[in-house]
């Protein structure tokens, strides 16, 4: 047992090739998922949908992913399923095919639920692969993995401008080959994962034996992390689903130009996601989480009040800063509960999706009642909740807790 423990504790080499392929797969997965909100301006016109109905589409997509992610993550922590990754992408493929051909609002809701199921399976499994391939550089590994997803989400406005505007709803069919490519790549990843599963299970067993039962303060810290994810997710949800309408209505942008501005925000967020992990490795998880939320507040608050020429600058700053915590909150939660890699990844990312889903509906209703401009102005204050990061234990204190 002693030799197994020693081997399990030795730092493993970072597998950059696997991380890059996993990042590409995450990009493809989330770009497929991003087709749904990218189609909102098309669906609003073709089906005459209200903001509330559009919010319900986003709710159906994200809530399915949110509820299933922690459940699937918890299950696969005990019973790993290497080939779940390509199977999950198969569900997304079916959803994309149905979305492009859906004749009614009801069928659209069903199709996005299939995409949500695929996302729920993909994310905790993908995070576990990133954890295993990352070795001792967990922050960097999660950033490489997560930046793929955020880059895929950032492509949504370009998808609208380049594909959905010319081809309408059937433009979703263009992404079926993308899903097929993703299935192929994920089969390769699953083969690699299967070959290293035994060593991962040994390391996980040793970690669980050495980790004492979590105390109340650990659960309190997790609650704070989830609260911070709520604040970030609602702001991102508002920007992703409704900010384009604000630019169209209040700044008189065209659909195409509004999507390009939204792309700038999301692309800056992808860059922030990539740099957030390495910065957390250097400066600490808690410090980067605080910087991400509280540091973005000045930009999000004044954004609705600046001229059109200054909007792009604030979008870049706000998007970059607020997303530096995206991968870091996942790592922080995993370090709160060592050995629960999939569960914590599923919980944090799933909770982010769930809060985005609830936010989509709530903010859609708000936009219908108080107007899109007022909604954008009020939502800019949400990042101020980042002040609650000060209640989290520092990285050093967290390590000491687990040694007590």
mmCIF file of C-alpha atoms in Angstrom:
data_model
loop_
_atom_site.group_PDB
_atom_site.id
_atom_site.type_symbol
_atom_site.label_atom_id
_atom_site.label_comp_id
_atom_site.label_asym_id
_atom_site.label_seq_id
_atom_site.Cartn_x
_atom_site.Cartn_y
_atom_site.Cartn_z
ATOM 1 C CA UNK A 1 0.000 0.000 0.000
ATOM 2 C CA UNK A 2 2.901 2.318 0.748
ATOM 3 C CA UNK A 3 4.302 1.987 -2.782
ATOM 4 C CA UNK A 4 0.903 2.679 -4.279
ATOM 5 C CA UNK A 5 0.529 5.755 -2.133
ATOM 6 C CA UNK A 6 3.935 7.051 -3.137
ATOM 7 C CA UNK A 7 3.249 6.486 -6.807
ATOM 8 C CA UNK A 8 -0.101 8.154 -6.556
ATOM 9 C CA UNK A 9 1.394 11.208 -4.926
ATOM 10 C CA UNK A 10 4.204 11.676 -7.430
ATOM 11 C CA UNK A 11 3.601 14.641 -9.732
ATOM 12 C CA UNK A 12 2.714 13.461 -13.217
ATOM 13 C CA UNK A 13 3.879 15.022 -16.447
ATOM 14 C CA UNK A 14 1.562 17.470 -18.187
ATOM 15 C CA UNK A 15 0.187 15.950 -21.426
ATOM 16 C CA UNK A 16 -0.072 19.055 -23.597
ATOM 17 C CA UNK A 17 -1.130 17.133 -26.697
ATOM 18 C CA UNK A 18 -4.168 15.656 -24.925
ATOM 19 C CA UNK A 19 -5.025 19.034 -23.396
ATOM 20 C CA UNK A 20 -4.912 20.758 -26.797
ATOM 21 C CA UNK A 21 -7.122 18.101 -28.415
ATOM 22 C CA UNK A 22 -9.495 18.316 -25.453
ATOM 23 C CA UNK A 23 -9.560 22.107 -25.816
ATOM 24 C CA UNK A 24 -10.426 21.729 -29.509
ATOM 25 C CA UNK A 25 -13.215 19.287 -28.657
ATOM 26 C CA UNK A 26 -14.515 21.727 -26.041
ATOM 27 C CA UNK A 27 -14.446 24.481 -28.675
ATOM 28 C CA UNK A 28 -16.456 22.336 -31.091
ATOM 29 C CA UNK A 29 -18.928 21.260 -28.384
ATOM 30 C CA UNK A 30 -19.607 24.762 -27.117
ATOM 31 C CA UNK A 31 -19.744 26.285 -30.585
ATOM 32 C CA UNK A 32 -22.565 23.841 -31.318
ATOM 33 C CA UNK A 33 -24.275 24.823 -28.084
ATOM 34 C CA UNK A 34 -23.715 28.504 -28.944
ATOM 35 C CA UNK A 35 -25.746 28.095 -32.136
ATOM 36 C CA UNK A 36 -28.905 28.194 -29.976
ATOM 37 C CA UNK A 37 -28.593 31.770 -28.586
ATOM 38 C CA UNK A 38 -26.975 32.821 -31.865
ATOM 39 C CA UNK A 39 -30.237 31.871 -33.575
ATOM 40 C CA UNK A 40 -32.347 34.110 -31.329
ATOM 41 C CA UNK A 41 -32.470 37.112 -33.712
ATOM 42 C CA UNK A 42 -33.502 34.714 -36.515
ATOM 43 C CA UNK A 43 -36.188 32.985 -34.432
ATOM 44 C CA UNK A 44 -37.527 36.294 -33.119
ATOM 45 C CA UNK A 45 -38.220 37.363 -36.688
ATOM 46 C CA UNK A 46 -39.289 34.065 -38.276
ATOM 47 C CA UNK A 47 -41.518 32.806 -35.433
ATOM 48 C CA UNK A 48 -42.397 36.143 -33.808
ATOM 49 C CA UNK A 49 -41.101 35.079 -30.394
ATOM 50 C CA UNK A 50 -41.054 37.333 -27.340
ATOM 51 C CA UNK A 51 -38.043 37.857 -25.089
ATOM 52 C CA UNK A 52 -39.706 35.535 -22.575
ATOM 53 C CA UNK A 53 -40.077 32.744 -25.156
ATOM 54 C CA UNK A 54 -36.444 33.178 -26.211
ATOM 55 C CA UNK A 55 -35.476 33.016 -22.550
ATOM 56 C CA UNK A 56 -37.398 29.732 -22.210
ATOM 57 C CA UNK A 57 -35.384 28.234 -25.080
ATOM 58 C CA UNK A 58 -32.169 29.161 -23.278
ATOM 59 C CA UNK A 59 -33.704 27.846 -20.044
ATOM 60 C CA UNK A 60 -34.495 24.459 -21.628
ATOM 61 C CA UNK A 61 -30.960 24.144 -22.974
ATOM 62 C CA UNK A 62 -29.106 25.230 -19.862
ATOM 63 C CA UNK A 63 -31.343 23.741 -17.195
ATOM 64 C CA UNK A 64 -31.080 20.227 -18.631
ATOM 65 C CA UNK A 65 -27.304 20.619 -18.745
ATOM 66 C CA UNK A 66 -27.276 22.118 -15.257
ATOM 67 C CA UNK A 67 -29.312 19.396 -13.532
ATOM 68 C CA UNK A 68 -27.589 16.483 -15.238
ATOM 69 C CA UNK A 69 -23.963 17.660 -14.967
ATOM 70 C CA UNK A 70 -23.426 17.193 -11.207
ATOM 71 C CA UNK A 71 -25.391 13.913 -11.299
ATOM 72 C CA UNK A 72 -23.285 12.564 -14.134
ATOM 73 C CA UNK A 73 -20.099 13.901 -12.535
ATOM 74 C CA UNK A 74 -20.951 12.209 -9.228
ATOM 75 C CA UNK A 75 -21.764 8.906 -10.927
ATOM 76 C CA UNK A 76 -18.581 8.799 -13.011
ATOM 77 C CA UNK A 77 -16.428 9.626 -9.989
ATOM 78 C CA UNK A 78 -17.408 6.149 -8.753
ATOM 79 C CA UNK A 79 -17.937 4.434 -12.118
ATOM 80 C CA UNK A 80 -15.772 6.089 -14.810
ATOM 81 C CA UNK A 81 -17.139 5.863 -18.359
ATOM 82 C CA UNK A 82 -14.354 6.777 -20.830
ATOM 83 C CA UNK A 83 -16.605 6.503 -23.888
ATOM 84 C CA UNK A 84 -19.263 8.794 -22.462
ATOM 85 C CA UNK A 85 -17.562 11.697 -24.256
ATOM 86 C CA UNK A 86 -18.363 10.560 -27.843
ATOM 87 C CA UNK A 87 -21.806 9.335 -26.718
ATOM 88 C CA UNK A 88 -22.611 12.764 -25.301
ATOM 89 C CA UNK A 89 -21.531 14.411 -28.532
ATOM 90 C CA UNK A 90 -23.846 12.011 -30.371
ATOM 91 C CA UNK A 91 -26.779 13.473 -28.432
ATOM 92 C CA UNK A 92 -25.661 16.971 -29.423
ATOM 93 C CA UNK A 93 -25.428 15.865 -33.062
ATOM 94 C CA UNK A 94 -29.047 14.647 -32.990
ATOM 95 C CA UNK A 95 -30.142 17.915 -31.377
ATOM 96 C CA UNK A 96 -28.425 20.021 -34.052
ATOM 97 C CA UNK A 97 -30.010 18.003 -36.842
ATOM 98 C CA UNK A 98 -33.461 18.402 -35.308
ATOM 99 C CA UNK A 99 -32.906 22.120 -34.603
ATOM 100 C CA UNK A 100 -32.214 22.838 -38.262
ATOM 101 C CA UNK A 101 -35.413 21.065 -39.331
ATOM 102 C CA UNK A 102 -37.725 21.957 -36.412
ATOM 103 C CA UNK A 103 -41.129 23.130 -37.718
ATOM 104 C CA UNK A 104 -42.439 24.555 -34.447
ATOM 105 C CA UNK A 105 -41.508 26.160 -31.142
ATOM 106 C CA UNK A 106 -42.190 22.902 -29.259
ATOM 107 C CA UNK A 107 -39.808 20.894 -31.439
ATOM 108 C CA UNK A 108 -37.148 23.573 -30.982
ATOM 109 C CA UNK A 109 -37.458 23.167 -27.207
ATOM 110 C CA UNK A 110 -37.005 19.392 -27.551
ATOM 111 C CA UNK A 111 -33.986 19.764 -29.836
ATOM 112 C CA UNK A 112 -32.176 22.112 -27.472
ATOM 113 C CA UNK A 113 -32.850 19.676 -24.611
ATOM 114 C CA UNK A 114 -30.959 16.994 -26.572
ATOM 115 C CA UNK A 115 -28.078 19.447 -26.941
ATOM 116 C CA UNK A 116 -28.289 20.080 -23.198
ATOM 117 C CA UNK A 117 -28.004 16.341 -22.477
ATOM 118 C CA UNK A 118 -24.883 16.153 -24.637
ATOM 119 C CA UNK A 119 -23.378 19.118 -22.836
ATOM 120 C CA UNK A 120 -24.157 17.613 -19.422
ATOM 121 C CA UNK A 121 -22.270 14.449 -20.308
ATOM 122 C CA UNK A 122 -19.357 16.230 -21.982
ATOM 123 C CA UNK A 123 -18.337 18.815 -19.393
ATOM 124 C CA UNK A 124 -17.624 16.772 -16.226
ATOM 125 C CA UNK A 125 -15.972 14.019 -18.275
ATOM 126 C CA UNK A 126 -13.892 16.574 -20.144
ATOM 127 C CA UNK A 127 -12.846 18.299 -16.930
ATOM 128 C CA UNK A 128 -11.706 14.956 -15.516
ATOM 129 C CA UNK A 129 -9.560 14.318 -18.607
ATOM 130 C CA UNK A 130 -8.049 17.804 -18.211
ATOM 131 C CA UNK A 131 -7.340 17.073 -14.537
ATOM 132 C CA UNK A 132 -5.638 13.782 -15.409
ATOM 133 C CA UNK A 133 -3.620 15.275 -18.292
ATOM 134 C CA UNK A 134 -2.639 18.409 -16.362
ATOM 135 C CA UNK A 135 -0.287 16.796 -13.854
ATOM 136 C CA UNK A 136 0.762 19.404 -11.304
ATOM 137 C CA UNK A 137 -0.249 22.362 -13.487
ATOM 138 C CA UNK A 138 -3.965 22.220 -12.776
ATOM 139 C CA UNK A 139 -4.656 25.893 -13.406
ATOM 140 C CA UNK A 140 -3.005 25.842 -16.812
ATOM 141 C CA UNK A 141 -4.683 22.539 -17.704
ATOM 142 C CA UNK A 142 -8.162 23.807 -16.836
ATOM 143 C CA UNK A 143 -7.492 27.025 -18.738
ATOM 144 C CA UNK A 144 -6.473 25.172 -21.907
ATOM 145 C CA UNK A 145 -9.591 23.038 -21.598
ATOM 146 C CA UNK A 146 -11.974 25.855 -20.663
ATOM 147 C CA UNK A 147 -10.670 28.373 -23.199
ATOM 148 C CA UNK A 148 -11.817 26.012 -25.920
ATOM 149 C CA UNK A 149 -15.353 26.204 -24.589
ATOM 150 C CA UNK A 150 -15.345 29.961 -24.187
ATOM 151 C CA UNK A 151 -13.887 30.391 -27.667
ATOM 152 C CA UNK A 152 -16.700 28.212 -28.993
ATOM 153 C CA UNK A 153 -19.235 30.432 -27.217
ATOM 154 C CA UNK A 154 -17.506 33.511 -28.601
ATOM 155 C CA UNK A 155 -18.088 32.219 -32.119
ATOM 156 C CA UNK A 156 -21.864 32.545 -31.670
ATOM 157 C CA UNK A 157 -22.104 36.111 -33.047
ATOM 158 C CA UNK A 158 -19.973 35.185 -36.061
ATOM 159 C CA UNK A 159 -22.190 32.154 -36.603
ATOM 160 C CA UNK A 160 -25.181 34.488 -36.713
ATOM 161 C CA UNK A 161 -23.526 36.982 -39.050
ATOM 162 C CA UNK A 162 -21.918 34.510 -41.464
ATOM 163 C CA UNK A 163 -24.232 31.479 -41.491
ATOM 164 C CA UNK A 164 -27.590 32.040 -39.818
ATOM 165 C CA UNK A 165 -28.434 35.390 -41.411
ATOM 166 C CA UNK A 166 -27.986 34.083 -44.986
ATOM 167 C CA UNK A 167 -29.435 30.594 -44.399
ATOM 168 C CA UNK A 168 -31.859 31.102 -41.514
ATOM 169 C CA UNK A 169 -32.853 28.213 -39.281
ATOM 170 C CA UNK A 170 -31.528 25.593 -41.715
ATOM 171 C CA UNK A 171 -28.075 27.066 -41.179
ATOM 172 C CA UNK A 172 -27.938 24.858 -38.068
ATOM 173 C CA UNK A 173 -27.509 21.870 -40.409
ATOM 174 C CA UNK A 174 -24.075 23.207 -41.353
ATOM 175 C CA UNK A 175 -22.893 22.161 -37.904
ATOM 176 C CA UNK A 176 -23.821 18.484 -38.192
ATOM 177 C CA UNK A 177 -20.406 17.682 -39.809
ATOM 178 C CA UNK A 178 -18.766 19.612 -36.954
ATOM 179 C CA UNK A 179 -20.481 17.284 -34.503
ATOM 180 C CA UNK A 180 -19.295 14.242 -36.473
ATOM 181 C CA UNK A 181 -15.708 15.517 -36.330
ATOM 182 C CA UNK A 182 -16.073 16.004 -32.583
ATOM 183 C CA UNK A 183 -17.272 12.409 -32.131
ATOM 184 C CA UNK A 184 -14.170 11.133 -33.940
ATOM 185 C CA UNK A 185 -11.770 13.217 -31.844
ATOM 186 C CA UNK A 186 -13.518 12.225 -28.620
ATOM 187 C CA UNK A 187 -13.143 8.535 -29.475
ATOM 188 C CA UNK A 188 -9.362 9.144 -29.590
ATOM 189 C CA UNK A 189 -9.524 10.943 -26.231
ATOM 190 C CA UNK A 190 -11.623 8.120 -24.746
ATOM 191 C CA UNK A 191 -9.005 5.557 -25.820
ATOM 192 C CA UNK A 192 -6.257 7.593 -24.104
ATOM 193 C CA UNK A 193 -8.373 8.039 -20.976
ATOM 194 C CA UNK A 194 -9.194 4.325 -20.790
ATOM 195 C CA UNK A 195 -5.502 3.453 -20.935
ATOM 196 C CA UNK A 196 -4.739 5.632 -17.890
ATOM 197 C CA UNK A 197 -7.848 4.910 -15.893
ATOM 198 C CA UNK A 198 -6.239 2.436 -13.499
ATOM 199 C CA UNK A 199 -3.568 4.891 -12.320
ATOM 200 C CA UNK A 200 -6.214 7.621 -11.932
ATOM 201 C CA UNK A 201 -8.375 5.351 -9.757
ATOM 202 C CA UNK A 202 -5.374 4.476 -7.540
ATOM 203 C CA UNK A 203 -4.553 8.168 -7.073
ATOM 204 C CA UNK A 204 -8.201 8.965 -6.352
ATOM 205 C CA UNK A 205 -8.485 6.158 -3.759
ATOM 206 C CA UNK A 206 -5.366 7.336 -1.926
ATOM 207 C CA UNK A 207 -6.594 10.933 -1.937
ATOM 208 C CA UNK A 208 -9.956 9.929 -0.480
ATOM 209 C CA UNK A 209 -8.247 7.868 2.248
ATOM 210 C CA UNK A 210 -6.041 10.806 3.227
ATOM 211 C CA UNK A 211 -8.838 13.377 3.144
ATOM 212 C CA UNK A 212 -10.903 13.755 6.269
ATOM 213 C CA UNK A 213 -14.664 14.210 6.218
ATOM 214 C CA UNK A 214 -15.464 17.754 5.033
ATOM 215 C CA UNK A 215 -16.332 20.132 7.833
ATOM 216 C CA UNK A 216 -19.056 22.759 7.848
ATOM 217 C CA UNK A 217 -16.610 25.512 6.874
ATOM 218 C CA UNK A 218 -15.793 23.619 3.657
ATOM 219 C CA UNK A 219 -19.465 23.572 2.693
ATOM 220 C CA UNK A 220 -19.749 27.252 3.591
ATOM 221 C CA UNK A 221 -16.839 28.049 1.248
ATOM 222 C CA UNK A 222 -18.501 26.013 -1.514
ATOM 223 C CA UNK A 223 -21.712 27.994 -0.973
ATOM 224 C CA UNK A 224 -19.807 31.255 -1.438
ATOM 225 C CA UNK A 225 -18.203 29.939 -4.628
ATOM 226 C CA UNK A 226 -21.623 29.004 -6.020
ATOM 227 C CA UNK A 227 -22.977 32.441 -5.081
ATOM 228 C CA UNK A 228 -20.124 34.095 -7.001
ATOM 229 C CA UNK A 229 -20.826 31.825 -9.974
ATOM 230 C CA UNK A 230 -24.450 32.995 -9.841
ATOM 231 C CA UNK A 231 -23.389 36.656 -10.120
ATOM 232 C CA UNK A 232 -21.050 35.967 -13.020
ATOM 233 C CA UNK A 233 -23.492 33.670 -14.829
ATOM 234 C CA UNK A 234 -26.407 36.101 -14.705
ATOM 235 C CA UNK A 235 -24.279 38.883 -16.151
ATOM 236 C CA UNK A 236 -22.882 36.664 -18.921
ATOM 237 C CA UNK A 237 -26.370 35.311 -19.649
ATOM 238 C CA UNK A 238 -27.729 38.835 -20.041
ATOM 239 C CA UNK A 239 -24.918 39.817 -22.389
ATOM 240 C CA UNK A 240 -25.065 36.640 -24.464
ATOM 241 C CA UNK A 241 -28.832 36.513 -24.907
ATOM 242 C CA UNK A 242 -29.975 40.145 -24.860
ATOM 243 C CA UNK A 243 -27.130 42.642 -25.310
ATOM 244 C CA UNK A 244 -27.371 42.421 -29.109
ATOM 245 C CA UNK A 245 -30.991 43.605 -28.872
ATOM 246 C CA UNK A 246 -29.860 46.540 -26.712
ATOM 247 C CA UNK A 247 -27.314 47.582 -29.340
ATOM 248 C CA UNK A 248 -29.942 47.289 -32.073
ATOM 249 C CA UNK A 249 -32.654 49.224 -30.219
ATOM 250 C CA UNK A 250 -30.629 51.893 -28.407
ATOM 251 C CA UNK A 251 -27.565 52.366 -30.621
ATOM 252 C CA UNK A 252 -29.366 51.521 -33.892
ATOM 253 C CA UNK A 253 -26.861 48.826 -34.842
ATOM 254 C CA UNK A 254 -27.678 46.286 -37.532
ATOM 255 C CA UNK A 255 -28.004 42.640 -36.504
ATOM 256 C CA UNK A 256 -24.651 41.894 -38.144
ATOM 257 C CA UNK A 257 -22.750 44.720 -36.420
ATOM 258 C CA UNK A 258 -24.326 43.953 -33.027
ATOM 259 C CA UNK A 259 -23.158 40.353 -33.332
ATOM 260 C CA UNK A 260 -19.604 41.484 -34.102
ATOM 261 C CA UNK A 261 -19.569 43.633 -30.950
ATOM 262 C CA UNK A 262 -20.851 40.705 -28.925
ATOM 263 C CA UNK A 263 -18.111 38.571 -30.469
ATOM 264 C CA UNK A 264 -15.529 41.073 -29.182
ATOM 265 C CA UNK A 265 -16.919 40.694 -25.640
ATOM 266 C CA UNK A 266 -16.909 36.894 -25.793
ATOM 267 C CA UNK A 267 -13.503 36.660 -27.477
ATOM 268 C CA UNK A 268 -11.997 38.844 -24.762
ATOM 269 C CA UNK A 269 -13.664 36.514 -22.254
ATOM 270 C CA UNK A 270 -12.020 33.510 -23.902
ATOM 271 C CA UNK A 271 -8.627 35.198 -23.530
ATOM 272 C CA UNK A 272 -9.415 35.944 -19.884
ATOM 273 C CA UNK A 273 -10.346 32.291 -19.340
ATOM 274 C CA UNK A 274 -7.038 31.145 -20.812
ATOM 275 C CA UNK A 275 -4.928 33.473 -18.687
ATOM 276 C CA UNK A 276 -6.980 33.025 -15.500
ATOM 277 C CA UNK A 277 -5.661 29.540 -14.728
ATOM 278 C CA UNK A 278 -1.931 30.334 -15.027
ATOM 279 C CA UNK A 279 -2.477 33.558 -13.063
ATOM 280 C CA UNK A 280 -4.202 31.546 -10.328
ATOM 281 C CA UNK A 281 -1.268 29.107 -10.257
ATOM 282 C CA UNK A 282 0.991 32.105 -9.630
ATOM 283 C CA UNK A 283 -1.089 34.498 -7.516
ATOM 284 C CA UNK A 284 -3.622 32.202 -5.852
ATOM 285 C CA UNK A 285 -7.158 31.042 -6.663
ATOM 286 C CA UNK A 286 -8.929 33.399 -4.260
ATOM 287 C CA UNK A 287 -7.085 36.492 -5.503
ATOM 288 C CA UNK A 288 -7.991 35.838 -9.138
ATOM 289 C CA UNK A 289 -11.656 35.167 -8.293
ATOM 290 C CA UNK A 290 -11.830 38.492 -6.439
ATOM 291 C CA UNK A 291 -10.071 40.329 -9.285
ATOM 292 C CA UNK A 292 -12.410 38.774 -11.837
ATOM 293 C CA UNK A 293 -15.688 39.926 -10.313
ATOM 294 C CA UNK A 294 -14.957 43.049 -8.285
ATOM 295 C CA UNK A 295 -12.412 44.187 -10.873
ATOM 296 C CA UNK A 296 -14.911 44.007 -13.735
ATOM 297 C CA UNK A 297 -17.630 45.987 -11.902
ATOM 298 C CA UNK A 298 -16.427 49.489 -12.936
ATOM 299 C CA UNK A 299 -16.566 48.468 -16.605
ATOM 300 C CA UNK A 300 -19.955 46.721 -16.439
ATOM 301 C CA UNK A 301 -21.581 49.581 -14.521
ATOM 302 C CA UNK A 302 -20.577 52.378 -16.905
ATOM 303 C CA UNK A 303 -20.963 50.335 -20.105
ATOM 304 C CA UNK A 304 -24.610 51.359 -20.790
ATOM 305 C CA UNK A 305 -23.767 55.071 -20.450
ATOM 306 C CA UNK A 306 -20.878 55.447 -22.908
ATOM 307 C CA UNK A 307 -20.974 56.471 -26.558
ATOM 308 C CA UNK A 308 -21.031 53.906 -29.343
ATOM 309 C CA UNK A 309 -17.348 54.509 -30.071
ATOM 310 C CA UNK A 310 -16.370 53.643 -26.476
ATOM 311 C CA UNK A 311 -18.577 50.558 -26.219
ATOM 312 C CA UNK A 312 -16.045 48.262 -27.878
ATOM 313 C CA UNK A 313 -13.292 49.219 -25.413
ATOM 314 C CA UNK A 314 -15.436 48.542 -22.356
ATOM 315 C CA UNK A 315 -16.750 45.305 -23.850
ATOM 316 C CA UNK A 316 -13.189 44.054 -24.278
ATOM 317 C CA UNK A 317 -12.181 45.049 -20.741
ATOM 318 C CA UNK A 318 -15.325 43.705 -19.063
ATOM 319 C CA UNK A 319 -15.266 40.430 -21.002
ATOM 320 C CA UNK A 320 -11.598 39.790 -20.293
ATOM 321 C CA UNK A 321 -11.661 40.556 -16.574
ATOM 322 C CA UNK A 322 -14.916 38.842 -15.592
ATOM 323 C CA UNK A 323 -13.987 35.569 -17.303
ATOM 324 C CA UNK A 324 -10.552 35.166 -15.671
ATOM 325 C CA UNK A 325 -12.343 33.288 -12.869
ATOM 326 C CA UNK A 326 -14.172 30.767 -15.060
ATOM 327 C CA UNK A 327 -11.668 27.913 -14.818
ATOM 328 C CA UNK A 328 -10.450 29.064 -11.402
ATOM 329 C CA UNK A 329 -13.797 28.494 -9.662
ATOM 330 C CA UNK A 330 -13.756 24.908 -10.978
ATOM 331 C CA UNK A 331 -10.253 24.308 -9.597
ATOM 332 C CA UNK A 332 -11.092 25.960 -6.270
ATOM 333 C CA UNK A 333 -14.139 23.709 -5.806
ATOM 334 C CA UNK A 334 -12.106 20.622 -6.720
ATOM 335 C CA UNK A 335 -9.528 21.577 -4.106
ATOM 336 C CA UNK A 336 -12.274 22.067 -1.523
ATOM 337 C CA UNK A 337 -13.255 18.424 -2.064
ATOM 338 C CA UNK A 338 -10.165 16.410 -3.124
ATOM 339 C CA UNK A 339 -11.041 13.211 -4.980
ATOM 340 C CA UNK A 340 -14.370 14.598 -6.237
ATOM 341 C CA UNK A 341 -13.048 15.884 -9.562
ATOM 342 C CA UNK A 342 -16.083 15.059 -11.698
ATOM 343 C CA UNK A 343 -18.620 15.959 -9.032
ATOM 344 C CA UNK A 344 -17.146 19.416 -8.433
ATOM 345 C CA UNK A 345 -16.654 20.092 -12.142
ATOM 346 C CA UNK A 346 -20.241 19.037 -12.812
ATOM 347 C CA UNK A 347 -21.541 21.069 -9.884
ATOM 348 C CA UNK A 348 -19.712 24.326 -10.672
ATOM 349 C CA UNK A 349 -20.109 24.288 -14.451
ATOM 350 C CA UNK A 350 -23.595 22.820 -14.166
ATOM 351 C CA UNK A 351 -24.573 25.467 -11.636
ATOM 352 C CA UNK A 352 -23.231 28.122 -13.999
ATOM 353 C CA UNK A 353 -25.438 26.712 -16.761
ATOM 354 C CA UNK A 354 -28.407 26.506 -14.409
ATOM 355 C CA UNK A 355 -28.014 30.082 -13.228
ATOM 356 C CA UNK A 356 -27.645 31.121 -16.854
ATOM 357 C CA UNK A 357 -30.890 29.287 -17.588
ATOM 358 C CA UNK A 358 -32.777 30.946 -14.732
ATOM 359 C CA UNK A 359 -31.219 34.267 -15.664
ATOM 360 C CA UNK A 360 -32.331 33.886 -19.276
ATOM 361 C CA UNK A 361 -35.964 33.605 -18.221
ATOM 362 C CA UNK A 362 -35.823 36.201 -15.438
ATOM 363 C CA UNK A 363 -33.950 38.741 -17.554
ATOM 364 C CA UNK A 364 -36.183 38.059 -20.542
ATOM 365 C CA UNK A 365 -39.235 38.822 -18.381
ATOM 366 C CA UNK A 366 -37.497 41.928 -17.023
ATOM 367 C CA UNK A 367 -36.718 43.114 -20.549
ATOM 368 C CA UNK A 368 -40.364 42.648 -21.557
ATOM 369 C CA UNK A 369 -41.614 44.654 -18.546
ATOM 370 C CA UNK A 370 -39.037 47.379 -17.842
ATOM 371 C CA UNK A 371 -37.316 47.497 -21.215
ATOM 372 C CA UNK A 372 -34.037 46.155 -22.504
ATOM 373 C CA UNK A 373 -32.098 49.347 -21.664
ATOM 374 C CA UNK A 374 -33.087 49.334 -17.968
ATOM 375 C CA UNK A 375 -32.297 45.631 -17.713
ATOM 376 C CA UNK A 376 -28.790 46.149 -19.108
ATOM 377 C CA UNK A 377 -28.188 49.050 -16.709
ATOM 378 C CA UNK A 378 -29.279 47.177 -13.586
ATOM 379 C CA UNK A 379 -27.428 43.967 -14.442
ATOM 380 C CA UNK A 380 -24.159 45.908 -14.609
ATOM 381 C CA UNK A 381 -24.101 46.068 -10.789
ATOM 382 C CA UNK A 382 -24.060 42.275 -10.326
ATOM 383 C CA UNK A 383 -20.230 41.904 -10.408
ATOM 384 C CA UNK A 384 -20.093 44.050 -7.251
ATOM 385 C CA UNK A 385 -21.151 40.881 -5.432
ATOM 386 C CA UNK A 386 -17.567 39.765 -5.974
ATOM 387 C CA UNK A 387 -16.824 41.476 -2.653
ATOM 388 C CA UNK A 388 -18.038 38.244 -1.015
ATOM 389 C CA UNK A 389 -14.845 36.590 -2.300
ATOM 390 C CA UNK A 390 -13.162 38.101 0.775
ATOM 391 C CA UNK A 391 -15.062 35.532 2.867
ATOM 392 C CA UNK A 392 -13.321 32.607 1.123
ATOM 393 C CA UNK A 393 -10.314 30.935 2.755
ATOM 394 C CA UNK A 394 -7.015 31.619 1.028
ATOM 395 C CA UNK A 395 -5.215 28.813 -0.798
ATOM 396 C CA UNK A 396 -2.823 28.388 2.155
ATOM 397 C CA UNK A 397 -5.639 28.234 4.704
ATOM 398 C CA UNK A 398 -7.504 25.697 2.556
ATOM 399 C CA UNK A 399 -4.479 23.382 2.489
ATOM 400 C CA UNK A 400 -4.144 23.698 6.266
ATOM 401 C CA UNK A 401 -7.810 22.781 6.731
ATOM 402 C CA UNK A 402 -7.293 19.485 4.920
ATOM 403 C CA UNK A 403 -4.249 18.685 7.070
ATOM 404 C CA UNK A 404 -6.089 19.159 10.379
#
